[in-house]
Coordinates of C-alpha atoms in Angstrom, one line a residue:
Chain A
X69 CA 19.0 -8.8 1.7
X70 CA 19.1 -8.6 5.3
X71 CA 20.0 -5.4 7.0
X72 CA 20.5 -7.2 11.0
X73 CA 23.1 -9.9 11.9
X74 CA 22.6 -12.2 14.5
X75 CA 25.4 -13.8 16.7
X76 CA 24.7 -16.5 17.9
X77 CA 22.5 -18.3 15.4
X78 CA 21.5 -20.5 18.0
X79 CA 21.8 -21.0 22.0
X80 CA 21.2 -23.6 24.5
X81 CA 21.1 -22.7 28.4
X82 CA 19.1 -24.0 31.6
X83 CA 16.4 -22.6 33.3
X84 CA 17.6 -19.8 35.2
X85 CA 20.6 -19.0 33.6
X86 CA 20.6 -15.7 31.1
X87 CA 20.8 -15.2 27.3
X88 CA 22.2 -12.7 25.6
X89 CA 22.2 -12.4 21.9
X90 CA 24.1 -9.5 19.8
X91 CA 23.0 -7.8 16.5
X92 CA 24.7 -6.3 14.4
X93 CA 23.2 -4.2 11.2
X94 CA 24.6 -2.1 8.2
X95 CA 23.1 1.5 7.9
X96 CA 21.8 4.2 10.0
X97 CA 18.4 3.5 11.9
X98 CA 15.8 5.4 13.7
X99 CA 14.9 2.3 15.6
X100 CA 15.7 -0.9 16.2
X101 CA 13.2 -3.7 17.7
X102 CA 13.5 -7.3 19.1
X103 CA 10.3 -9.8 18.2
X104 CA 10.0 -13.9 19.6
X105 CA 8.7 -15.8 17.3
X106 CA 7.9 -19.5 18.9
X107 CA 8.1 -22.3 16.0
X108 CA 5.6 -21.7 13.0
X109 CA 3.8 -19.2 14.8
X110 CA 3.5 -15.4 14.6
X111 CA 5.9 -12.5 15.6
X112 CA 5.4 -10.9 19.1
X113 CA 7.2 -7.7 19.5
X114 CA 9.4 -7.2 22.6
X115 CA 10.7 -4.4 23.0
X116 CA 11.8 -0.8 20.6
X117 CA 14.5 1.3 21.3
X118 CA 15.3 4.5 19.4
X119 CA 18.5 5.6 17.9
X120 CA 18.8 8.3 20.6
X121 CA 18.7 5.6 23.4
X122 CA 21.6 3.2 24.7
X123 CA 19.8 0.8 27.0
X124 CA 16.1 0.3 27.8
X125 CA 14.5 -2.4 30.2
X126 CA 11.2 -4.4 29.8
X127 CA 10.9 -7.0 32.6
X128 CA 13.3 -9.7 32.6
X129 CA 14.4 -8.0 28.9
X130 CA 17.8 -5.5 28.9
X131 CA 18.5 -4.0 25.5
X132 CA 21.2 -2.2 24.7
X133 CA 21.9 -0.2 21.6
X134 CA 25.1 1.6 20.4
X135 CA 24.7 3.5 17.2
X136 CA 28.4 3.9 16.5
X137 CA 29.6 0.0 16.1
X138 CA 26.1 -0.3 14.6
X139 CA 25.6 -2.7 17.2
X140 CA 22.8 -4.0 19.7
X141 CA 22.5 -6.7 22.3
X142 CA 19.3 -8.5 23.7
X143 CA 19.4 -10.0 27.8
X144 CA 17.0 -12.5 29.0
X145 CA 17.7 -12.5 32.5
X146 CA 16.6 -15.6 34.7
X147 CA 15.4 -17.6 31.3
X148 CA 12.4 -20.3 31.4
X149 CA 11.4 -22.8 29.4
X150 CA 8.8 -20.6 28.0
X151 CA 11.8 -18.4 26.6
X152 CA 12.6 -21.2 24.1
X153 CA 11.7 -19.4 20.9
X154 CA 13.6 -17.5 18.0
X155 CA 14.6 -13.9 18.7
X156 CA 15.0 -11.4 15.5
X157 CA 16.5 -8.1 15.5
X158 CA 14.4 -5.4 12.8
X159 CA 16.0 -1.9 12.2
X160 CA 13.2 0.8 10.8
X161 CA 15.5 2.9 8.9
X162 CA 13.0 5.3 7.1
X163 CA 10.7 8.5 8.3
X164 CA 8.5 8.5 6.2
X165 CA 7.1 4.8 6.4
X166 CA 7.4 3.2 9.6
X167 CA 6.9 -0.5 10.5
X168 CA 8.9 -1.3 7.3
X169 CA 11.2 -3.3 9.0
X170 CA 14.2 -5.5 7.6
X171 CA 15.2 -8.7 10.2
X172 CA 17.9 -10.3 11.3
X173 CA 18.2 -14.2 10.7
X174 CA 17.3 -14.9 14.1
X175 CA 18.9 -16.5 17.1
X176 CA 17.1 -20.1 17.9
X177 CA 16.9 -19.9 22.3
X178 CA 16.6 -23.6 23.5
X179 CA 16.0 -23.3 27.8
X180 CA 16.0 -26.7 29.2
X181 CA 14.1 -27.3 32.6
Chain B
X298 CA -3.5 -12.6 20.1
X299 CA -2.5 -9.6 18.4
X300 CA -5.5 -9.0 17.3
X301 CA -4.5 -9.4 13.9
X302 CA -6.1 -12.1 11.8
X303 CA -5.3 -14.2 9.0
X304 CA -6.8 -16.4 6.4
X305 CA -6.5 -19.3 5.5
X306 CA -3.4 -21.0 8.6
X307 CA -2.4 -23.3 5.9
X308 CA -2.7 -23.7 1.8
X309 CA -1.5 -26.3 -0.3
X310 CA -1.6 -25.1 -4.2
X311 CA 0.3 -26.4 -7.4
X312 CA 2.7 -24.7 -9.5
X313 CA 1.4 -21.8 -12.4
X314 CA -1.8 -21.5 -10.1
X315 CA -3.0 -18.3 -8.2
X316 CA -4.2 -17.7 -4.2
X317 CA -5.2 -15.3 -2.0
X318 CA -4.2 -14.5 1.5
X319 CA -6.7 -12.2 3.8
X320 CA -5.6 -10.0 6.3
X321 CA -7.7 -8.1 9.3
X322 CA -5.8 -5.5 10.9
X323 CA -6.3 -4.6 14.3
X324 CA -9.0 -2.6 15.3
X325 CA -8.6 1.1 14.6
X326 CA -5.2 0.4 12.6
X327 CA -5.0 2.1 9.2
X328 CA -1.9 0.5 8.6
X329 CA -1.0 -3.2 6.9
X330 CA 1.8 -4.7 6.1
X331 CA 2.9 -7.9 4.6
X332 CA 6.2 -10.1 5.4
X333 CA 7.2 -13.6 3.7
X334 CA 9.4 -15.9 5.8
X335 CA 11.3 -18.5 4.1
X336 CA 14.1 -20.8 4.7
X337 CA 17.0 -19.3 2.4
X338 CA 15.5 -15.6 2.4
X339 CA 14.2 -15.3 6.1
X340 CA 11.6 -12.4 7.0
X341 CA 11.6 -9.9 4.2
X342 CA 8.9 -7.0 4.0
X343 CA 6.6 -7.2 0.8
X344 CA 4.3 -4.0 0.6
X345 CA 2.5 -1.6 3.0
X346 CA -0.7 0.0 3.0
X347 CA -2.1 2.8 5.0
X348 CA -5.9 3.8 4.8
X349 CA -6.4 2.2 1.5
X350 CA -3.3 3.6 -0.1
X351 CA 0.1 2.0 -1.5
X352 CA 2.9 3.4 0.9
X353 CA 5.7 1.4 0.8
X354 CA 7.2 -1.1 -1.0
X355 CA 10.0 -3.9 -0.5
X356 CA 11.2 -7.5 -2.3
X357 CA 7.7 -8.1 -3.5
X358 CA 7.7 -9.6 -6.7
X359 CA 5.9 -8.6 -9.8
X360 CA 3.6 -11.7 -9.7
X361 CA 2.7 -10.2 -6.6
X362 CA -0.1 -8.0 -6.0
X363 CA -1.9 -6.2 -2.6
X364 CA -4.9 -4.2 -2.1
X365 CA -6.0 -2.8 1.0
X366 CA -9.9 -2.5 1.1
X367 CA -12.7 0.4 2.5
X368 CA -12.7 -1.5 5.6
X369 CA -9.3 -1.7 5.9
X370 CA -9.0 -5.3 5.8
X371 CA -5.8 -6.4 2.9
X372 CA -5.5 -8.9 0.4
X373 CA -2.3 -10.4 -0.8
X374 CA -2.7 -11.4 -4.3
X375 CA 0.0 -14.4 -5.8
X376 CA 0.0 -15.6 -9.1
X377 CA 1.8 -18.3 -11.3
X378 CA 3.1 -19.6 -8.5
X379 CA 6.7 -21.0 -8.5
X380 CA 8.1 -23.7 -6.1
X381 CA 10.0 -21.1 -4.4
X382 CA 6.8 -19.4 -3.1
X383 CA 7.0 -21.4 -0.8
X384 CA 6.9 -19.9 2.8
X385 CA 4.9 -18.0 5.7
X386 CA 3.3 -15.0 4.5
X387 CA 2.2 -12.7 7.7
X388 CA 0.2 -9.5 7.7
X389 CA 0.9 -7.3 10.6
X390 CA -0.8 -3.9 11.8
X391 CA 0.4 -0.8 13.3
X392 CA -1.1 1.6 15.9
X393 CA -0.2 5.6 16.0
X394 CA 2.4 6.4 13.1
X395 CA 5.3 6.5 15.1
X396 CA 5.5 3.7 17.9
X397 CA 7.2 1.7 15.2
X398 CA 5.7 -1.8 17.1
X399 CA 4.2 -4.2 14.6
X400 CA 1.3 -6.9 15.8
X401 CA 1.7 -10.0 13.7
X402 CA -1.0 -12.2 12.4
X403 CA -0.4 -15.9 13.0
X404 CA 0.7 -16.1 9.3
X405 CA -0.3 -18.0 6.1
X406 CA 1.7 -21.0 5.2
X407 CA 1.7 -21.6 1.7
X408 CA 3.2 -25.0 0.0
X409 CA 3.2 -25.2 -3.7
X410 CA 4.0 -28.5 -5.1

């Protein structure tokens, strides 16, 4: 089963405009994480923020996290066409193994030129 | 590149038979850990190994077996292999303990017919 939610399941914007994507999970988490996954190919990690954090910044990236609706959101701002790619949420919920991750279904990000 | 690599990209098998994925870590990570991707179940976390040792387990099913060698390098063992095997299998690493951020292999894409 799936622990993370993700709304929308898939988006189509131009080149320059921003994305944002929500997640939504089920239990208490120590983290959460976004990955990009282009089509058929590996995972790339984005960016991690901890339960104790509300918003964290990489780049064109915003994250922001709120622990009470169990909730978090992912902002490209200023979105190329090398954004196009699917974009999972993970929550690590554990202390005593990390990296065991459960994902969300992904949001499919389509940026047209 | 992560860093992390995995053998063989792509595998074509029949039902009932048996394979074996490979899996190099990163350098200097202890820890593996292997994900299957599929259409109807999406990413769902297998097994982990740190240093050689079981430490975590998920969805993996009984058919299903992992070893993580002296070298750290991992094995993912599947036998009598069902249609529904189908999918990516990926093999990601982890650095220290508790950044939480997972390096993905490219992933092993496994069709049984």
């Amino acid at each position: 089963s799936q622990q993370g939610e993700e709304d929308p399941q898939a988006l189509s914007i131009q080149e320059g405009e921003n994305a944002t994507m929500n997640c939504s999970y089920k239990t208490s988490i120590n983290n959460l994480q976004w990955y990009r996954q282009n089509s058929g190919r590996g995972l790339v990690h984005l960016i991690l923020i901890r339960s104790n954090e509300r918003e964290k910044h990489s780049g064109r990236l915003r994250v922001t996290l709120d622990t009470s609706k169990k909730s978090s959101s992912l902002l490209i701002t200023a979105s190329r066409a090398a954004d196009t790619a699917s974009y999972f949420c993970a929550t690590d919920a554990t202390t005593d193994s990390w990296g065991k991750l459960q994902f969300g279904a992904g949001t499919q990000v389509v940026v047209t030129p | 590149d992560s860093g992390v690599t995995q053998t063989p990209k792509h595998l074509i098998t029949a039902t009932g038979q048996r394979v074996t994925l490979r899996c190099s870590p990163r350098s200097g990570d202890l820890s593996v850990y292997w994900y299957q991707q599929s259409l109807d179940q999406g990413l769902q976390f297998l097994i982990q190994y740190y240093n050689g040792e079981e430490r975590a387990k998920g969805n993996i099913l009984e058919r299903f077996s992992a070893q993580q060698f002296p070298d750290l390098h991992s094995e993912l063992n599947l036998s009598s292999l069902e249609l529904g095997d189908s999918a990516l299998y990926f093999c990601a690493s982890c650095g220290a303990p508790d950044t939480g951020e997972l390096f993905f292999g490219e992933g092993s894409r496994l069709t049984v017919l």
